[in-house]
Amino acid sequence: MDEHIVILIIALVVLLYGYISKWLARFDISGPMVFTAFGLLLSPFGLDVTQVKVDAEFVTIMVEIALVLVLFSDAALLDLRLLKQSWQLPARLLFIGLPITVAVGTLVAGLIFPGQPFLYLLMLALLLTPTDAALGKAVVSDSKVPKTIRSTINVESGLNDGIIFPVLITVVALIMSGLDHAQDQHWLVYVMQQILFGALVGGAVGYLGTKLQTFCFKRDGMVETYLNLIPIALAILAFYLAEEFSGNGFIAAFFAGLYAGNTSKMARGHIEDFAESEGELLVLISFFIFGLAFVPMTLPYVTLEVVIYALLSLTLLRMLPVMISLIGTRLDLATRAFIAWFGPRGIASILYVLIVAHEMGSIKGFETLYAVVTVTVLMSILAHGLSAQPLANWYAKRHQSAEPDTDGEDSAV
């Protein structure tokens, strides 16, 4: 792979998209759609301009950093005061909806792909459970949508990938070890350790780092330009520090952002500026790499069964568990369906499948699994990209009589 050619192409795509991005937005054509399409166009599946190996270190690092910064910035823009008042909805999605999604996804995968081992089916369900708020950006950024609903979707997206990751790595380890330790309960301790240490390290880095930033700035010790750089450094520091202390780096990045954004309004403002520019660029580059490297490798293995499971993953396998988890709230049916639909699959699924490919060392034996993830993400990029703004407008109009910032689980927004 010639990384210089890839970098040059990325620069050209950014320029082209940047010049006409507002025009494209009028037709509900999103950045992930454009960058994925360009990746496909320039791949061996299209013009064959360049080839990129999916397990290349360059690819993994690029997507990994993108996810870290997205998690950090998304969390930083969450209002903890609002979250304390309306934590019930995200908690339902994460602790009721998420386990049901994994269980049902594994069960249905067994019915559609009867010849696959159980752990392969479980890994498939885990890869497709994390959601990506970036693909429905119009929903989480549109002030016409009630803040509680936007916050719920954003919190779920920020936390579910960090929760799934340690479980996924455990399953990969079991597959690679030949299930010698399948009965060992050590994996449960490992998962809890990843979550707990990740949250503690991330929270400490975000809180202390932002406090120090505020202290130095107020005493005229910082050049103002560096206010935009400190959050990036904190996100990356939280990730690697958590990994060093046996925590999950992605959970650490999320909690670092959560505390950084809620410790200082000034810090939150600069993080928001970063998320709207540099952070968005990294996400779009990840989708470009997805189209350039991963899609061409897996498309030859797409079958009818693969397409059926991908459709189910985006609809019933996502929406039914969410609807079940929201039973007992006073949310109306439209609100429940709105939350349930906006569970797009994007950067987390892409990163996780790249990590699995890197760990396994070869696609051999996992062609069907990778093909399902590819088709699901492609469908999600289109379906959620095209529907985000129209459905946000529809939902806001339907609930225009409700207070836009109504809080709490029992609010009939």
PDB file of C-alpha atoms in Angstrom, residues 110-385:
ATOM      1  CA  GLY A 110     -28.071 -19.148  14.294  1.00  0.00           C
ATOM      2  CA  LEU A 111     -31.295 -19.574  12.332  1.00  0.00           C
ATOM      3  CA  ILE A 112     -29.992 -17.821   9.207  1.00  0.00           C
ATOM      4  CA  PHE A 113     -26.469 -19.267   9.342  1.00  0.00           C
ATOM      5  CA  PRO A 114     -27.054 -22.713  10.912  1.00  0.00           C
ATOM      6  CA  GLY A 115     -23.598 -24.063  10.108  1.00  0.00           C
ATOM      7  CA  GLN A 116     -21.657 -21.427  12.066  1.00  0.00           C
ATOM      8  CA  PRO A 117     -20.258 -22.081  15.589  1.00  0.00           C
ATOM      9  CA  PHE A 118     -21.977 -20.330  18.482  1.00  0.00           C
ATOM     10  CA  LEU A 119     -19.033 -18.023  19.253  1.00  0.00           C
ATOM     11  CA  TYR A 120     -18.951 -16.825  15.630  1.00  0.00           C
ATOM     12  CA  LEU A 121     -22.640 -15.986  15.837  1.00  0.00           C
ATOM     13  CA  LEU A 122     -22.145 -14.186  19.148  1.00  0.00           C
ATOM     14  CA  MET A 123     -19.252 -12.203  17.664  1.00  0.00           C
ATOM     15  CA  LEU A 124     -21.465 -11.146  14.752  1.00  0.00           C
ATOM     16  CA  ALA A 125     -24.157  -9.896  17.129  1.00  0.00           C
ATOM     17  CA  LEU A 126     -21.551  -8.001  19.173  1.00  0.00           C
ATOM     18  CA  LEU A 127     -20.064  -6.350  16.083  1.00  0.00           C
ATOM     19  CA  LEU A 128     -23.466  -5.026  15.026  1.00  0.00           C
ATOM     20  CA  THR A 129     -24.776  -3.881  18.422  1.00  0.00           C
ATOM     21  CA  PRO A 130     -22.848  -0.565  18.852  1.00  0.00           C
ATOM     22  CA  THR A 131     -24.590   2.473  17.397  1.00  0.00           C
ATOM     23  CA  ASP A 132     -23.094   5.555  15.764  1.00  0.00           C
ATOM     24  CA  ALA A 133     -24.734   8.923  16.384  1.00  0.00           C
ATOM     25  CA  ALA A 134     -22.570  10.475  13.642  1.00  0.00           C
ATOM     26  CA  LEU A 135     -24.706   8.832  10.943  1.00  0.00           C
ATOM     27  CA  GLY A 136     -27.777  10.529  12.374  1.00  0.00           C
ATOM     28  CA  LYS A 137     -26.065  13.808  13.130  1.00  0.00           C
ATOM     29  CA  ALA A 138     -29.116  15.828  12.140  1.00  0.00           C
ATOM     30  CA  VAL A 139     -31.058  14.149  14.943  1.00  0.00           C
ATOM     31  CA  VAL A 140     -28.606  14.717  17.802  1.00  0.00           C
ATOM     32  CA  SER A 141     -27.763  18.269  16.700  1.00  0.00           C
ATOM     33  CA  ASP A 142     -31.228  19.577  15.770  1.00  0.00           C
ATOM     34  CA  SER A 143     -32.477  21.830  18.572  1.00  0.00           C
ATOM     35  CA  LYS A 144     -36.065  21.247  17.435  1.00  0.00           C
ATOM     36  CA  VAL A 145     -35.803  17.676  18.747  1.00  0.00           C
ATOM     37  CA  PRO A 146     -36.317  17.602  22.550  1.00  0.00           C
ATOM     38  CA  LYS A 147     -32.987  17.658  24.378  1.00  0.00           C
ATOM     39  CA  THR A 148     -33.873  14.579  26.435  1.00  0.00           C
ATOM     40  CA  ILE A 149     -34.315  12.507  23.283  1.00  0.00           C
ATOM     41  CA  ARG A 150     -31.117  13.838  21.706  1.00  0.00           C
ATOM     42  CA  SER A 151     -29.206  13.177  24.912  1.00  0.00           C
ATOM     43  CA  THR A 152     -30.624   9.635  25.184  1.00  0.00           C
ATOM     44  CA  ILE A 153     -29.513   8.722  21.661  1.00  0.00           C
ATOM     45  CA  ASN A 154     -26.106  10.316  22.195  1.00  0.00           C
ATOM     46  CA  VAL A 155     -25.426   8.661  25.565  1.00  0.00           C
ATOM     47  CA  GLU A 156     -26.426   5.252  24.238  1.00  0.00           C
ATOM     48  CA  SER A 157     -24.149   5.686  21.224  1.00  0.00           C
ATOM     49  CA  GLY A 158     -21.255   6.841  23.387  1.00  0.00           C
ATOM     50  CA  LEU A 159     -21.435   4.060  25.959  1.00  0.00           C
ATOM     51  CA  ASN A 160     -22.613   0.958  24.113  1.00  0.00           C
ATOM     52  CA  ASP A 161     -19.478   0.533  22.016  1.00  0.00           C
ATOM     53  CA  GLY A 162     -17.256   0.796  25.088  1.00  0.00           C
ATOM     54  CA  ILE A 163     -19.378  -1.781  26.911  1.00  0.00           C
ATOM     55  CA  ILE A 164     -19.393  -4.175  23.957  1.00  0.00           C
ATOM     56  CA  PHE A 165     -15.664  -3.934  23.216  1.00  0.00           C
ATOM     57  CA  PRO A 166     -14.251  -5.929  26.167  1.00  0.00           C
ATOM     58  CA  VAL A 167     -16.859  -8.661  25.613  1.00  0.00           C
ATOM     59  CA  LEU A 168     -15.942  -8.784  21.917  1.00  0.00           C
ATOM     60  CA  ILE A 169     -12.230  -9.097  22.661  1.00  0.00           C
ATOM     61  CA  THR A 170     -13.009 -11.902  25.121  1.00  0.00           C
ATOM     62  CA  VAL A 171     -14.942 -13.807  22.443  1.00  0.00           C
ATOM     63  CA  VAL A 172     -12.077 -13.321  19.975  1.00  0.00           C
ATOM     64  CA  ALA A 173      -9.626 -14.651  22.576  1.00  0.00           C
ATOM     65  CA  LEU A 174     -11.825 -17.710  23.170  1.00  0.00           C
ATOM     66  CA  ILE A 175     -12.008 -18.439  19.440  1.00  0.00           C
ATOM     67  CA  MET A 176      -8.265 -18.101  18.984  1.00  0.00           C
ATOM     68  CA  SER A 177      -7.474 -20.269  22.023  1.00  0.00           C
ATOM     69  CA  GLY A 178      -9.631 -23.100  20.721  1.00  0.00           C
ATOM     70  CA  LEU A 179     -12.119 -22.634  23.588  1.00  0.00           C
ATOM     71  CA  ASP A 180      -9.635 -24.076  26.106  1.00  0.00           C
ATOM     72  CA  HIS A 181     -10.819 -21.537  28.627  1.00  0.00           C
ATOM     73  CA  ALA A 182     -14.477 -21.379  27.659  1.00  0.00           C
ATOM     74  CA  GLN A 183     -15.576 -22.463  31.136  1.00  0.00           C
ATOM     75  CA  ASP A 184     -13.218 -20.057  32.894  1.00  0.00           C
ATOM     76  CA  GLN A 185     -15.094 -17.258  34.681  1.00  0.00           C
ATOM     77  CA  HIS A 186     -12.039 -15.027  34.415  1.00  0.00           C
ATOM     78  CA  TRP A 187     -13.576 -13.355  31.372  1.00  0.00           C
ATOM     79  CA  LEU A 188     -16.312 -11.805  33.537  1.00  0.00           C
ATOM     80  CA  VAL A 189     -13.696 -10.279  35.837  1.00  0.00           C
ATOM     81  CA  TYR A 190     -11.859  -9.023  32.767  1.00  0.00           C
ATOM     82  CA  VAL A 191     -14.972  -7.308  31.396  1.00  0.00           C
ATOM     83  CA  MET A 192     -15.770  -5.620  34.720  1.00  0.00           C
ATOM     84  CA  GLN A 193     -12.148  -4.540  35.062  1.00  0.00           C
ATOM     85  CA  GLN A 194     -12.141  -3.012  31.588  1.00  0.00           C
ATOM     86  CA  ILE A 195     -15.304  -1.017  32.292  1.00  0.00           C
ATOM     87  CA  LEU A 196     -14.428   0.089  35.849  1.00  0.00           C
ATOM     88  CA  PHE A 197     -10.791   1.044  35.260  1.00  0.00           C
ATOM     89  CA  GLY A 198     -11.655   2.678  31.962  1.00  0.00           C
ATOM     90  CA  ALA A 199     -14.289   4.868  33.607  1.00  0.00           C
ATOM     91  CA  LEU A 200     -12.082   5.773  36.585  1.00  0.00           C
ATOM     92  CA  VAL A 201      -8.989   6.627  34.547  1.00  0.00           C
ATOM     93  CA  GLY A 202     -10.978   8.520  31.930  1.00  0.00           C
ATOM     94  CA  GLY A 203     -12.935  10.505  34.487  1.00  0.00           C
ATOM     95  CA  ALA A 204      -9.768  11.452  36.360  1.00  0.00           C
ATOM     96  CA  VAL A 205      -7.935  12.540  33.202  1.00  0.00           C
ATOM     97  CA  GLY A 206     -10.882  14.606  31.965  1.00  0.00           C
ATOM     98  CA  TYR A 207     -11.583  16.295  35.295  1.00  0.00           C
ATOM     99  CA  LEU A 208      -8.003  17.017  36.386  1.00  0.00           C
ATOM    100  CA  GLY A 209      -6.830  17.952  32.889  1.00  0.00           C
ATOM    101  CA  THR A 210      -9.637  20.470  32.441  1.00  0.00           C
ATOM    102  CA  LYS A 211      -9.185  21.906  35.935  1.00  0.00           C
ATOM    103  CA  LEU A 212      -5.488  22.421  35.202  1.00  0.00           C
ATOM    104  CA  GLN A 213      -6.342  24.053  31.875  1.00  0.00           C
ATOM    105  CA  THR A 214      -8.730  26.487  33.563  1.00  0.00           C
ATOM    106  CA  PHE A 215      -6.198  27.241  36.318  1.00  0.00           C
ATOM    107  CA  CYS A 216      -3.391  28.011  33.870  1.00  0.00           C
ATOM    108  CA  PHE A 217      -5.561  30.042  31.496  1.00  0.00           C
ATOM    109  CA  LYS A 218      -7.026  32.249  34.236  1.00  0.00           C
ATOM    110  CA  ARG A 219      -3.509  33.026  35.449  1.00  0.00           C
ATOM    111  CA  ASP A 220      -2.410  33.976  31.954  1.00  0.00           C
ATOM    112  CA  GLY A 221      -0.172  30.917  31.647  1.00  0.00           C
ATOM    113  CA  MET A 222      -1.620  29.576  28.385  1.00  0.00           C
ATOM    114  CA  VAL A 223      -1.637  30.822  24.836  1.00  0.00           C
ATOM    115  CA  GLU A 224      -5.301  30.807  23.763  1.00  0.00           C
ATOM    116  CA  THR A 225      -4.518  28.753  20.637  1.00  0.00           C
ATOM    117  CA  TYR A 226      -3.762  25.723  22.802  1.00  0.00           C
ATOM    118  CA  LEU A 227      -7.272  25.664  24.235  1.00  0.00           C
ATOM    119  CA  ASN A 228      -8.282  23.745  21.099  1.00  0.00           C
ATOM    120  CA  LEU A 229      -5.368  21.316  21.392  1.00  0.00           C
ATOM    121  CA  ILE A 230      -5.677  20.356  25.071  1.00  0.00           C
ATOM    122  CA  PRO A 231      -8.919  18.340  24.592  1.00  0.00           C
ATOM    123  CA  ILE A 232      -7.327  16.255  21.810  1.00  0.00           C
ATOM    124  CA  ALA A 233      -4.361  15.455  24.025  1.00  0.00           C
ATOM    125  CA  LEU A 234      -6.651  14.577  26.957  1.00  0.00           C
ATOM    126  CA  ALA A 235      -8.678  12.148  24.813  1.00  0.00           C
ATOM    127  CA  ILE A 236      -5.586  10.318  23.572  1.00  0.00           C
ATOM    128  CA  LEU A 237      -3.977  10.366  27.049  1.00  0.00           C
ATOM    129  CA  ALA A 238      -7.104   8.877  28.622  1.00  0.00           C
ATOM    130  CA  PHE A 239      -7.202   6.110  26.001  1.00  0.00           C
ATOM    131  CA  TYR A 240      -3.596   4.977  26.369  1.00  0.00           C
ATOM    132  CA  LEU A 241      -3.429   5.478  30.131  1.00  0.00           C
ATOM    133  CA  ALA A 242      -6.526   3.304  30.630  1.00  0.00           C
ATOM    134  CA  GLU A 243      -5.070   0.607  28.371  1.00  0.00           C
ATOM    135  CA  GLU A 244      -1.886   0.680  30.453  1.00  0.00           C
ATOM    136  CA  PHE A 245      -3.880   0.145  33.657  1.00  0.00           C
ATOM    137  CA  SER A 246      -5.967  -2.724  32.204  1.00  0.00           C
ATOM    138  CA  GLY A 247      -8.979  -0.530  31.494  1.00  0.00           C
ATOM    139  CA  ASN A 248     -10.884  -0.020  28.262  1.00  0.00           C
ATOM    140  CA  GLY A 249      -9.480   2.930  26.350  1.00  0.00           C
ATOM    141  CA  PHE A 250     -12.729   3.730  24.542  1.00  0.00           C
ATOM    142  CA  ILE A 251     -14.701   3.885  27.786  1.00  0.00           C
ATOM    143  CA  ALA A 252     -11.905   6.064  29.195  1.00  0.00           C
ATOM    144  CA  ALA A 253     -12.152   8.451  26.236  1.00  0.00           C
ATOM    145  CA  PHE A 254     -15.908   8.766  26.750  1.00  0.00           C
ATOM    146  CA  PHE A 255     -15.651   9.476  30.496  1.00  0.00           C
ATOM    147  CA  ALA A 256     -12.755  11.879  29.944  1.00  0.00           C
ATOM    148  CA  GLY A 257     -14.955  13.865  27.582  1.00  0.00           C
ATOM    149  CA  LEU A 258     -17.933  13.636  29.925  1.00  0.00           C
ATOM    150  CA  TYR A 259     -15.978  15.212  32.799  1.00  0.00           C
ATOM    151  CA  ALA A 260     -14.051  17.673  30.622  1.00  0.00           C
ATOM    152  CA  GLY A 261     -17.219  19.060  29.063  1.00  0.00           C
ATOM    153  CA  ASN A 262     -19.023  19.352  32.385  1.00  0.00           C
ATOM    154  CA  THR A 263     -16.101  20.768  34.361  1.00  0.00           C
ATOM    155  CA  SER A 264     -15.690  23.914  32.275  1.00  0.00           C
ATOM    156  CA  LYS A 265     -18.052  25.690  29.887  1.00  0.00           C
ATOM    157  CA  MET A 266     -15.028  27.168  28.171  1.00  0.00           C
ATOM    158  CA  ALA A 267     -13.559  23.715  27.573  1.00  0.00           C
ATOM    159  CA  ARG A 268     -16.883  22.461  26.228  1.00  0.00           C
ATOM    160  CA  GLY A 269     -17.003  25.311  23.733  1.00  0.00           C
ATOM    161  CA  HIS A 270     -13.550  24.513  22.378  1.00  0.00           C
ATOM    162  CA  ILE A 271     -14.344  20.789  22.217  1.00  0.00           C
ATOM    163  CA  GLU A 272     -17.477  21.599  20.234  1.00  0.00           C
ATOM    164  CA  ASP A 273     -15.391  23.639  17.785  1.00  0.00           C
ATOM    165  CA  PHE A 274     -13.037  20.688  17.385  1.00  0.00           C
ATOM    166  CA  ALA A 275     -15.883  18.190  16.902  1.00  0.00           C
ATOM    167  CA  GLU A 276     -17.353  20.282  14.093  1.00  0.00           C
ATOM    168  CA  SER A 277     -14.087  20.421  12.148  1.00  0.00           C
ATOM    169  CA  GLU A 278     -11.118  18.155  12.906  1.00  0.00           C
ATOM    170  CA  GLY A 279     -13.260  15.487  14.588  1.00  0.00           C
ATOM    171  CA  GLU A 280     -15.648  15.344  11.661  1.00  0.00           C
ATOM    172  CA  LEU A 281     -12.724  15.031   9.258  1.00  0.00           C
ATOM    173  CA  LEU A 282     -11.364  11.954  11.051  1.00  0.00           C
ATOM    174  CA  VAL A 283     -14.785  10.296  10.951  1.00  0.00           C
ATOM    175  CA  LEU A 284     -15.147  10.958   7.234  1.00  0.00           C
ATOM    176  CA  ILE A 285     -11.662   9.579   6.566  1.00  0.00           C
ATOM    177  CA  SER A 286     -12.683   6.398   8.399  1.00  0.00           C
ATOM    178  CA  PHE A 287     -15.670   5.983   6.081  1.00  0.00           C
ATOM    179  CA  PHE A 288     -13.404   6.592   3.083  1.00  0.00           C
ATOM    180  CA  ILE A 289     -11.066   3.823   4.253  1.00  0.00           C
ATOM    181  CA  PHE A 290     -14.083   1.597   4.815  1.00  0.00           C
ATOM    182  CA  GLY A 291     -15.151   2.031   1.202  1.00  0.00           C
ATOM    183  CA  LEU A 292     -11.605   1.780  -0.132  1.00  0.00           C
ATOM    184  CA  ALA A 293     -10.322  -1.223   1.811  1.00  0.00           C
ATOM    185  CA  PHE A 294     -13.026  -3.217   3.509  1.00  0.00           C
ATOM    186  CA  VAL A 295     -15.968  -3.229   1.135  1.00  0.00           C
ATOM    187  CA  PRO A 296     -14.077  -4.611  -1.892  1.00  0.00           C
ATOM    188  CA  MET A 297     -12.642  -7.422   0.227  1.00  0.00           C
ATOM    189  CA  THR A 298     -16.008  -8.635   1.493  1.00  0.00           C
ATOM    190  CA  LEU A 299     -18.481  -7.977  -1.342  1.00  0.00           C
ATOM    191  CA  PRO A 300     -17.638 -11.276  -3.135  1.00  0.00           C
ATOM    192  CA  TYR A 301     -19.025 -13.124  -0.092  1.00  0.00           C
ATOM    193  CA  VAL A 302     -22.400 -11.336  -0.016  1.00  0.00           C
ATOM    194  CA  THR A 303     -25.326 -13.763  -0.267  1.00  0.00           C
ATOM    195  CA  LEU A 304     -29.097 -13.525   0.146  1.00  0.00           C
ATOM    196  CA  GLU A 305     -28.742 -14.704   3.758  1.00  0.00           C
ATOM    197  CA  VAL A 306     -26.201 -11.940   4.399  1.00  0.00           C
ATOM    198  CA  VAL A 307     -28.573  -9.273   3.051  1.00  0.00           C
ATOM    199  CA  ILE A 308     -31.524 -10.652   5.057  1.00  0.00           C
ATOM    200  CA  TYR A 309     -29.583 -10.572   8.318  1.00  0.00           C
ATOM    201  CA  ALA A 310     -28.296  -7.059   7.583  1.00  0.00           C
ATOM    202  CA  LEU A 311     -31.873  -5.830   7.018  1.00  0.00           C
ATOM    203  CA  LEU A 312     -33.050  -7.490  10.225  1.00  0.00           C
ATOM    204  CA  SER A 313     -30.111  -6.031  12.145  1.00  0.00           C
ATOM    205  CA  LEU A 314     -31.094  -2.486  11.185  1.00  0.00           C
ATOM    206  CA  THR A 315     -34.799  -3.024  11.851  1.00  0.00           C
ATOM    207  CA  LEU A 316     -36.325  -5.745  14.034  1.00  0.00           C
ATOM    208  CA  LEU A 317     -33.151  -6.846  15.833  1.00  0.00           C
ATOM    209  CA  ARG A 318     -32.508  -3.247  16.883  1.00  0.00           C
ATOM    210  CA  MET A 319     -35.984  -1.800  17.204  1.00  0.00           C
ATOM    211  CA  LEU A 320     -37.800  -4.539  19.116  1.00  0.00           C
ATOM    212  CA  PRO A 321     -35.266  -4.683  22.004  1.00  0.00           C
ATOM    213  CA  VAL A 322     -35.388  -0.883  22.285  1.00  0.00           C
ATOM    214  CA  MET A 323     -39.187  -0.867  22.296  1.00  0.00           C
ATOM    215  CA  ILE A 324     -39.165  -3.586  24.982  1.00  0.00           C
ATOM    216  CA  SER A 325     -36.643  -1.663  27.089  1.00  0.00           C
ATOM    217  CA  LEU A 326     -38.891   1.430  27.024  1.00  0.00           C
ATOM    218  CA  ILE A 327     -41.974  -0.409  28.317  1.00  0.00           C
ATOM    219  CA  GLY A 328     -43.141   1.304  31.482  1.00  0.00           C
ATOM    220  CA  THR A 329     -42.217   4.821  30.391  1.00  0.00           C
ATOM    221  CA  ARG A 330     -44.786   7.403  29.373  1.00  0.00           C
ATOM    222  CA  LEU A 331     -43.128   8.013  26.021  1.00  0.00           C
ATOM    223  CA  ASP A 332     -45.579   7.809  23.155  1.00  0.00           C
ATOM    224  CA  LEU A 333     -45.221   5.236  20.392  1.00  0.00           C
ATOM    225  CA  ALA A 334     -43.740   7.753  17.920  1.00  0.00           C
ATOM    226  CA  THR A 335     -40.983   8.699  20.376  1.00  0.00           C
ATOM    227  CA  ARG A 336     -40.128   5.063  21.110  1.00  0.00           C
ATOM    228  CA  ALA A 337     -39.985   4.266  17.398  1.00  0.00           C
ATOM    229  CA  PHE A 338     -37.880   7.383  16.768  1.00  0.00           C
ATOM    230  CA  ILE A 339     -35.287   6.319  19.363  1.00  0.00           C
ATOM    231  CA  ALA A 340     -35.414   2.719  18.144  1.00  0.00           C
ATOM    232  CA  TRP A 341     -34.813   3.619  14.502  1.00  0.00           C
ATOM    233  CA  PHE A 342     -31.799   5.814  15.186  1.00  0.00           C
ATOM    234  CA  GLY A 343     -29.405   3.039  16.032  1.00  0.00           C
ATOM    235  CA  PRO A 344     -27.158   3.373  12.958  1.00  0.00           C
ATOM    236  CA  ARG A 345     -24.103   1.142  12.527  1.00  0.00           C
ATOM    237  CA  GLY A 346     -20.959   2.992  11.614  1.00  0.00           C
ATOM    238  CA  ILE A 347     -17.517   3.775  12.899  1.00  0.00           C
ATOM    239  CA  ALA A 348     -17.604   1.477  15.952  1.00  0.00           C
ATOM    240  CA  SER A 349     -18.603  -1.563  13.887  1.00  0.00           C
ATOM    241  CA  ILE A 350     -15.972  -0.668  11.293  1.00  0.00           C
ATOM    242  CA  LEU A 351     -13.241  -0.345  13.919  1.00  0.00           C
ATOM    243  CA  TYR A 352     -14.227  -3.500  15.741  1.00  0.00           C
ATOM    244  CA  VAL A 353     -14.281  -5.608  12.609  1.00  0.00           C
ATOM    245  CA  LEU A 354     -10.867  -4.190  11.656  1.00  0.00           C
ATOM    246  CA  ILE A 355      -9.547  -5.141  15.086  1.00  0.00           C
ATOM    247  CA  VAL A 356     -11.017  -8.641  14.725  1.00  0.00           C
ATOM    248  CA  ALA A 357      -9.394  -8.963  11.285  1.00  0.00           C
ATOM    249  CA  HIS A 358      -6.101  -7.765  12.756  1.00  0.00           C
ATOM    250  CA  GLU A 359      -6.298 -10.234  15.661  1.00  0.00           C
ATOM    251  CA  MET A 360      -7.391 -13.187  13.523  1.00  0.00           C
ATOM    252  CA  GLY A 361      -4.733 -12.452  10.917  1.00  0.00           C
ATOM    253  CA  SER A 362      -6.868 -13.592   7.984  1.00  0.00           C
ATOM    254  CA  ILE A 363     -10.390 -13.341   6.637  1.00  0.00           C
ATOM    255  CA  LYS A 364     -10.442 -17.075   5.966  1.00  0.00           C
ATOM    256  CA  GLY A 365     -13.284 -18.729   7.826  1.00  0.00           C
ATOM    257  CA  PHE A 366     -14.969 -15.433   8.650  1.00  0.00           C
ATOM    258  CA  GLU A 367     -16.069 -14.362   5.178  1.00  0.00           C
ATOM    259  CA  THR A 368     -19.770 -14.459   6.004  1.00  0.00           C
ATOM    260  CA  LEU A 369     -19.345 -12.561   9.268  1.00  0.00           C
ATOM    261  CA  TYR A 370     -17.367  -9.744   7.652  1.00  0.00           C
ATOM    262  CA  ALA A 371     -19.768  -9.593   4.710  1.00  0.00           C
ATOM    263  CA  VAL A 372     -22.740  -9.112   7.056  1.00  0.00           C
ATOM    264  CA  VAL A 373     -21.012  -6.233   8.852  1.00  0.00           C
ATOM    265  CA  THR A 374     -20.092  -4.600   5.538  1.00  0.00           C
ATOM    266  CA  VAL A 375     -23.605  -4.800   4.099  1.00  0.00           C
ATOM    267  CA  THR A 376     -25.183  -3.615   7.370  1.00  0.00           C
ATOM    268  CA  VAL A 377     -22.930  -0.560   7.595  1.00  0.00           C
ATOM    269  CA  LEU A 378     -23.478   0.282   3.912  1.00  0.00           C
ATOM    270  CA  MET A 379     -27.251   0.045   4.349  1.00  0.00           C
ATOM    271  CA  SER A 380     -27.058   2.135   7.514  1.00  0.00           C
ATOM    272  CA  ILE A 381     -25.009   4.871   5.856  1.00  0.00           C
ATOM    273  CA  LEU A 382     -27.739   5.242   3.232  1.00  0.00           C
ATOM    274  CA  ALA A 383     -30.851   4.592   5.308  1.00  0.00           C
ATOM    275  CA  HIS A 384     -29.960   6.686   8.345  1.00  0.00           C
ATOM    276  CA  GLY A 385     -28.165   9.356   6.330  1.00  0.00           C
TER     277      GLY A 385
END
